[in-house]
Short mmCIF file of C-alpha atoms in Angstrom, two decimals:
data_model
loop_
_atom_site.label_atom_id
_atom_site.label_comp_id
_atom_site.label_asym_id
_atom_site.label_seq_id
_atom_site.Cartn_x
_atom_site.Cartn_y
_atom_site.Cartn_z
CA MET A 1 117.78 -29.72 -126.05
CA THR A 2 117.78 -32.20 -123.33
CA GLU A 3 117.84 -31.25 -119.57
CA CYS A 4 118.52 -33.84 -116.84
CA ALA A 5 119.64 -34.33 -113.51
CA ALA A 6 120.67 -37.18 -111.40
CA THR A 7 118.20 -38.82 -109.04
CA THR A 8 119.40 -40.46 -105.74
CA GLU A 9 117.83 -44.03 -106.08
CA GLU A 10 119.37 -47.15 -106.96
CA PRO A 11 118.66 -48.42 -110.22
CA THR A 12 116.54 -51.62 -110.35
CA ASP A 13 117.13 -52.96 -114.01
CA GLY A 14 120.69 -54.10 -113.45
CA ALA A 15 122.24 -50.77 -114.30
CA THR A 16 124.87 -49.22 -112.11
CA GLY A 17 124.98 -45.21 -111.46
CA PRO A 18 122.35 -42.71 -110.59
CA ARG A 19 119.38 -42.31 -112.82
CA LEU A 20 119.27 -39.80 -115.18
CA VAL A 21 115.77 -39.57 -116.47
CA ALA A 22 112.33 -39.28 -114.65
CA LYS A 23 110.97 -41.98 -112.60
CA PRO A 24 107.56 -43.27 -114.11
CA ARG A 25 104.60 -42.65 -111.60
CA GLN A 26 101.95 -45.28 -110.84
CA ASP A 27 99.32 -42.79 -111.48
CA GLY A 28 98.13 -39.62 -112.97
CA VAL A 29 99.17 -38.88 -116.46
CA ASP A 30 102.21 -41.36 -116.23
CA ALA A 31 99.73 -44.32 -115.66
CA ALA A 32 97.53 -43.02 -118.69
CA VAL A 33 100.42 -42.81 -121.00
CA ALA A 34 101.53 -46.16 -120.26
CA ALA A 35 98.12 -47.60 -121.24
CA ALA A 36 98.48 -45.59 -124.32
CA ARG A 37 101.91 -47.28 -125.22
CA ARG A 38 99.97 -50.79 -124.67
CA LEU A 39 97.42 -49.64 -126.93
CA VAL A 40 99.49 -48.35 -129.94
CA THR A 41 101.45 -51.72 -129.50
CA ALA A 42 98.15 -53.83 -129.54
CA LEU A 43 96.85 -52.11 -132.66
CA LEU A 44 99.79 -52.69 -134.74
CA ARG A 45 100.06 -56.16 -133.41
CA SER A 46 96.51 -56.97 -134.25
CA GLY A 47 95.58 -54.97 -137.13
CA ASP A 48 92.26 -56.23 -138.53
CA GLY A 49 93.30 -59.92 -137.66
CA THR A 50 91.31 -60.10 -134.03
CA GLY A 51 87.87 -59.91 -134.87
CA VAL A 52 87.34 -57.13 -132.82
CA ASP A 53 85.02 -54.29 -133.90
CA MET A 54 87.74 -51.72 -134.76
CA ALA A 55 85.12 -48.93 -135.54
CA ALA A 56 83.41 -49.62 -132.09
CA VAL A 57 87.15 -49.60 -130.84
CA ALA A 58 87.93 -46.24 -132.29
CA LYS A 59 84.85 -44.55 -131.28
CA GLU A 60 85.88 -45.30 -127.50
CA ILE A 61 89.16 -43.82 -128.33
CA GLU A 62 87.63 -40.92 -129.96
CA ALA A 63 85.53 -40.32 -126.71
CA VAL A 64 88.37 -40.48 -124.37
CA THR A 65 90.40 -38.09 -126.63
CA ASP A 66 87.27 -35.61 -126.85
CA ARG A 67 87.36 -35.85 -122.59
CA LEU A 68 90.96 -34.76 -122.36
CA THR A 69 90.76 -32.08 -124.93
CA GLU A 70 87.86 -30.34 -123.51
CA LYS A 71 89.96 -30.07 -120.14
CA ALA A 72 93.27 -29.45 -121.70
CA PRO A 73 95.13 -26.22 -120.73
CA THR A 74 96.24 -24.03 -123.68
CA VAL A 75 99.43 -24.91 -125.23
CA PRO A 76 101.33 -21.86 -123.95
CA GLU A 77 100.08 -23.10 -120.50
CA ARG A 78 101.12 -26.64 -120.96
CA LEU A 79 104.55 -25.41 -122.21
CA VAL A 80 105.24 -23.40 -119.05
CA ASP A 81 104.11 -26.49 -116.87
CA MET A 82 106.46 -28.83 -118.76
CA TRP A 83 109.36 -26.67 -118.34
CA ARG A 84 108.48 -25.65 -114.58
CA GLY A 85 111.28 -26.82 -112.14
CA GLU A 86 115.20 -27.62 -112.59
CA GLY A 87 114.72 -31.17 -112.42
CA VAL A 88 114.68 -33.98 -115.43
CA THR A 89 112.20 -33.35 -118.14
CA ARG A 90 109.22 -35.74 -118.21
CA HIS A 91 107.76 -34.93 -121.58
CA ASP A 92 110.92 -35.56 -124.15
CA PRO A 93 109.76 -38.48 -126.88
CA VAL A 94 112.92 -40.62 -125.65
CA THR A 95 113.09 -40.91 -121.77
CA GLY A 96 109.69 -38.79 -120.83
CA PRO A 97 107.10 -40.82 -118.68
CA GLU A 98 104.67 -38.26 -119.87
CA ASN A 99 105.07 -39.13 -123.54
CA ALA A 100 103.46 -41.81 -125.39
CA VAL A 101 105.95 -41.65 -128.25
CA ALA A 102 108.72 -42.60 -125.91
CA PRO A 103 109.81 -46.39 -125.27
CA PRO A 104 110.84 -45.14 -122.73
CA LEU A 105 114.66 -45.52 -122.20
CA THR A 106 115.94 -45.27 -119.10
CA LEU A 107 119.48 -43.69 -118.72
CA HIS A 108 121.86 -44.14 -116.11
CA GLY A 109 125.13 -42.17 -115.40
CA ARG A 110 128.39 -44.29 -114.88
CA ASP A 111 131.52 -43.56 -112.84
CA ASP A 112 133.60 -42.61 -116.31
CA ARG A 113 130.95 -39.96 -117.04
CA SER A 114 129.43 -41.92 -119.65
CA VAL A 115 125.76 -43.06 -119.89
CA GLU A 116 123.97 -46.31 -120.57
CA GLY A 117 120.47 -47.60 -120.76
CA VAL A 118 118.70 -50.40 -122.06
CA VAL A 119 115.52 -50.72 -123.78
CA THR A 120 113.39 -53.11 -125.80
CA LEU A 121 111.52 -51.72 -128.63
CA ASP A 122 108.35 -53.22 -130.41
CA LEU A 123 106.51 -52.71 -133.59
CA PRO A 124 105.62 -48.68 -133.19
CA TYR A 125 109.26 -48.40 -133.72
CA GLN A 126 109.45 -50.80 -136.63
CA GLY A 127 111.41 -49.83 -140.07
CA PRO A 128 112.60 -52.71 -141.90
CA PRO A 129 110.71 -56.06 -141.09
CA GLY A 130 111.57 -56.90 -137.78
CA HIS A 131 113.99 -54.19 -137.18
CA VAL A 132 114.19 -50.48 -135.82
CA HIS A 133 113.49 -47.55 -138.19
CA GLY A 134 116.73 -45.56 -138.67
CA GLY A 135 115.28 -42.24 -137.75
CA ILE A 136 114.29 -44.00 -134.20
CA SER A 137 117.87 -45.03 -134.00
CA ALA A 138 118.75 -41.45 -134.57
CA LEU A 139 116.35 -40.33 -132.19
CA LEU A 140 117.57 -42.21 -129.14
CA LEU A 141 121.30 -41.35 -129.76
CA ASP A 142 120.67 -37.70 -130.30
CA HIS A 143 118.96 -37.64 -127.05
CA THR A 144 121.56 -40.01 -125.08
CA LEU A 145 124.24 -38.00 -126.26
CA GLY A 146 122.69 -34.61 -124.71
CA VAL A 147 122.04 -36.75 -121.59
CA ALA A 148 125.88 -37.48 -121.70
CA ASN A 149 126.59 -33.62 -121.99
CA HIS A 150 124.75 -32.90 -118.87
CA TRP A 151 126.03 -35.80 -116.85
CA ALA A 152 129.50 -34.71 -117.75
CA GLY A 153 128.94 -31.25 -116.94
CA THR A 154 128.74 -28.83 -120.40
CA SER A 155 125.89 -29.32 -122.32
CA GLY A 156 124.25 -27.39 -125.37
CA MET A 157 122.02 -28.05 -128.37
CA THR A 158 122.84 -30.42 -131.44
CA ALA A 159 124.38 -28.96 -134.37
CA GLU A 160 125.58 -31.94 -136.20
CA LEU A 161 124.85 -35.60 -135.80
CA THR A 162 126.58 -38.22 -137.58
CA LEU A 163 125.43 -41.56 -137.91
CA ARG A 164 126.92 -44.97 -139.14
CA TYR A 165 124.56 -47.68 -139.41
CA LEU A 166 126.74 -50.91 -138.99
CA ARG A 167 123.81 -53.66 -139.08
CA PRO A 168 120.14 -53.76 -138.70
CA THR A 169 119.03 -52.90 -135.28
CA PRO A 170 116.52 -55.56 -134.09
CA LEU A 171 113.07 -55.30 -132.29
CA PHE A 172 111.93 -57.43 -129.51
CA GLU A 173 115.24 -57.83 -127.72
CA PRO A 174 117.31 -55.48 -125.50
CA LEU A 175 119.37 -52.68 -126.75
CA THR A 176 121.88 -51.06 -125.23
CA VAL A 177 122.43 -47.29 -125.68
CA THR A 178 125.22 -45.44 -124.58
CA GLY A 179 126.96 -41.83 -124.87
CA ARG A 180 129.95 -40.32 -123.82
CA GLN A 181 131.33 -36.69 -123.94
CA ILE A 182 134.71 -36.55 -125.49
CA SER A 183 135.82 -32.83 -125.73
CA VAL A 184 134.93 -29.37 -125.14
CA ASP A 185 136.25 -26.63 -126.94
CA ASP A 186 133.97 -23.79 -125.87
CA PRO A 187 131.29 -23.36 -127.25
CA ARG A 188 131.77 -26.62 -129.22
CA ILE A 189 131.26 -30.04 -127.53
CA ARG A 190 131.86 -33.65 -129.03
CA THR A 191 130.02 -36.49 -127.93
CA VAL A 192 129.89 -39.97 -129.02
CA GLY A 193 127.70 -43.12 -128.60
CA GLU A 194 126.16 -46.15 -130.01
CA ILE A 195 123.36 -48.74 -130.03
CA SER A 196 124.39 -52.39 -129.65
CA ALA A 197 122.41 -55.81 -129.40
CA GLY A 198 123.72 -58.87 -128.18
CA GLY A 199 127.02 -57.59 -127.56
CA ARG A 200 127.37 -56.39 -131.49
CA THR A 201 127.37 -52.55 -132.41
CA CYS A 202 124.39 -51.83 -134.76
CA VAL A 203 124.76 -47.83 -134.87
CA THR A 204 127.57 -45.32 -134.01
CA ALA A 205 127.00 -41.43 -133.56
CA GLU A 206 129.10 -38.76 -133.54
CA GLY A 207 127.62 -35.31 -132.25
CA LEU A 208 128.75 -31.70 -132.32
CA PHE A 209 126.73 -29.72 -129.76
CA ILE A 210 127.04 -25.76 -129.23
CA ASN A 211 126.97 -24.67 -125.50
CA LYS A 212 124.11 -22.41 -125.89
CA GLN A 213 120.48 -23.23 -124.26
CA LEU A 214 116.83 -21.90 -125.41
CA PRO A 215 114.86 -19.77 -122.86
CA ARG A 216 112.31 -21.50 -120.76
CA PRO A 217 108.53 -20.64 -121.60
CA THR A 218 107.18 -18.42 -118.99
#
């Protein structure tokens, strides 16, 4: 399930149209998550080739993790907090500034009711050498199609997602991710999207969604 709402801020990344995902904050958990993303990328880029005492690094990371775990709310409490309010979600693994798994991808709504975002992926998302894992492409597209449904006005949950991998999707260069709702025959919603690099389509997606929402935690 993907939830979004348009913000009123003007895009600053060259995109046109309202931002449909949460804007990262410069402090709090967003700042810590951004640092965690840097850490994961640094570990993958360095391996054991830096001469750094990785055992000592591991102890530092474990110490920080222990501090966070000691103060963490229960899972049910955290779920309620995650789903509080009617705005954009901040925790999803594609666009969420509170999720270190997320690249994150920033999506903007366009006048034709489609959505578009640009993202550059690094080694944490690698499958074949120097290229994006196919499962990551599926994750990006599933979420983008869901956001496109919200932007178009009728949304639901993924029932089917058909992907066609036309060419390897590169790491380390800008990828354009798009989504567009093409039909609604309640409760069935059909949506399409693609990932492209350098003007060439790498992956296409066709999604079938069902107009249904899961209840929020309370």
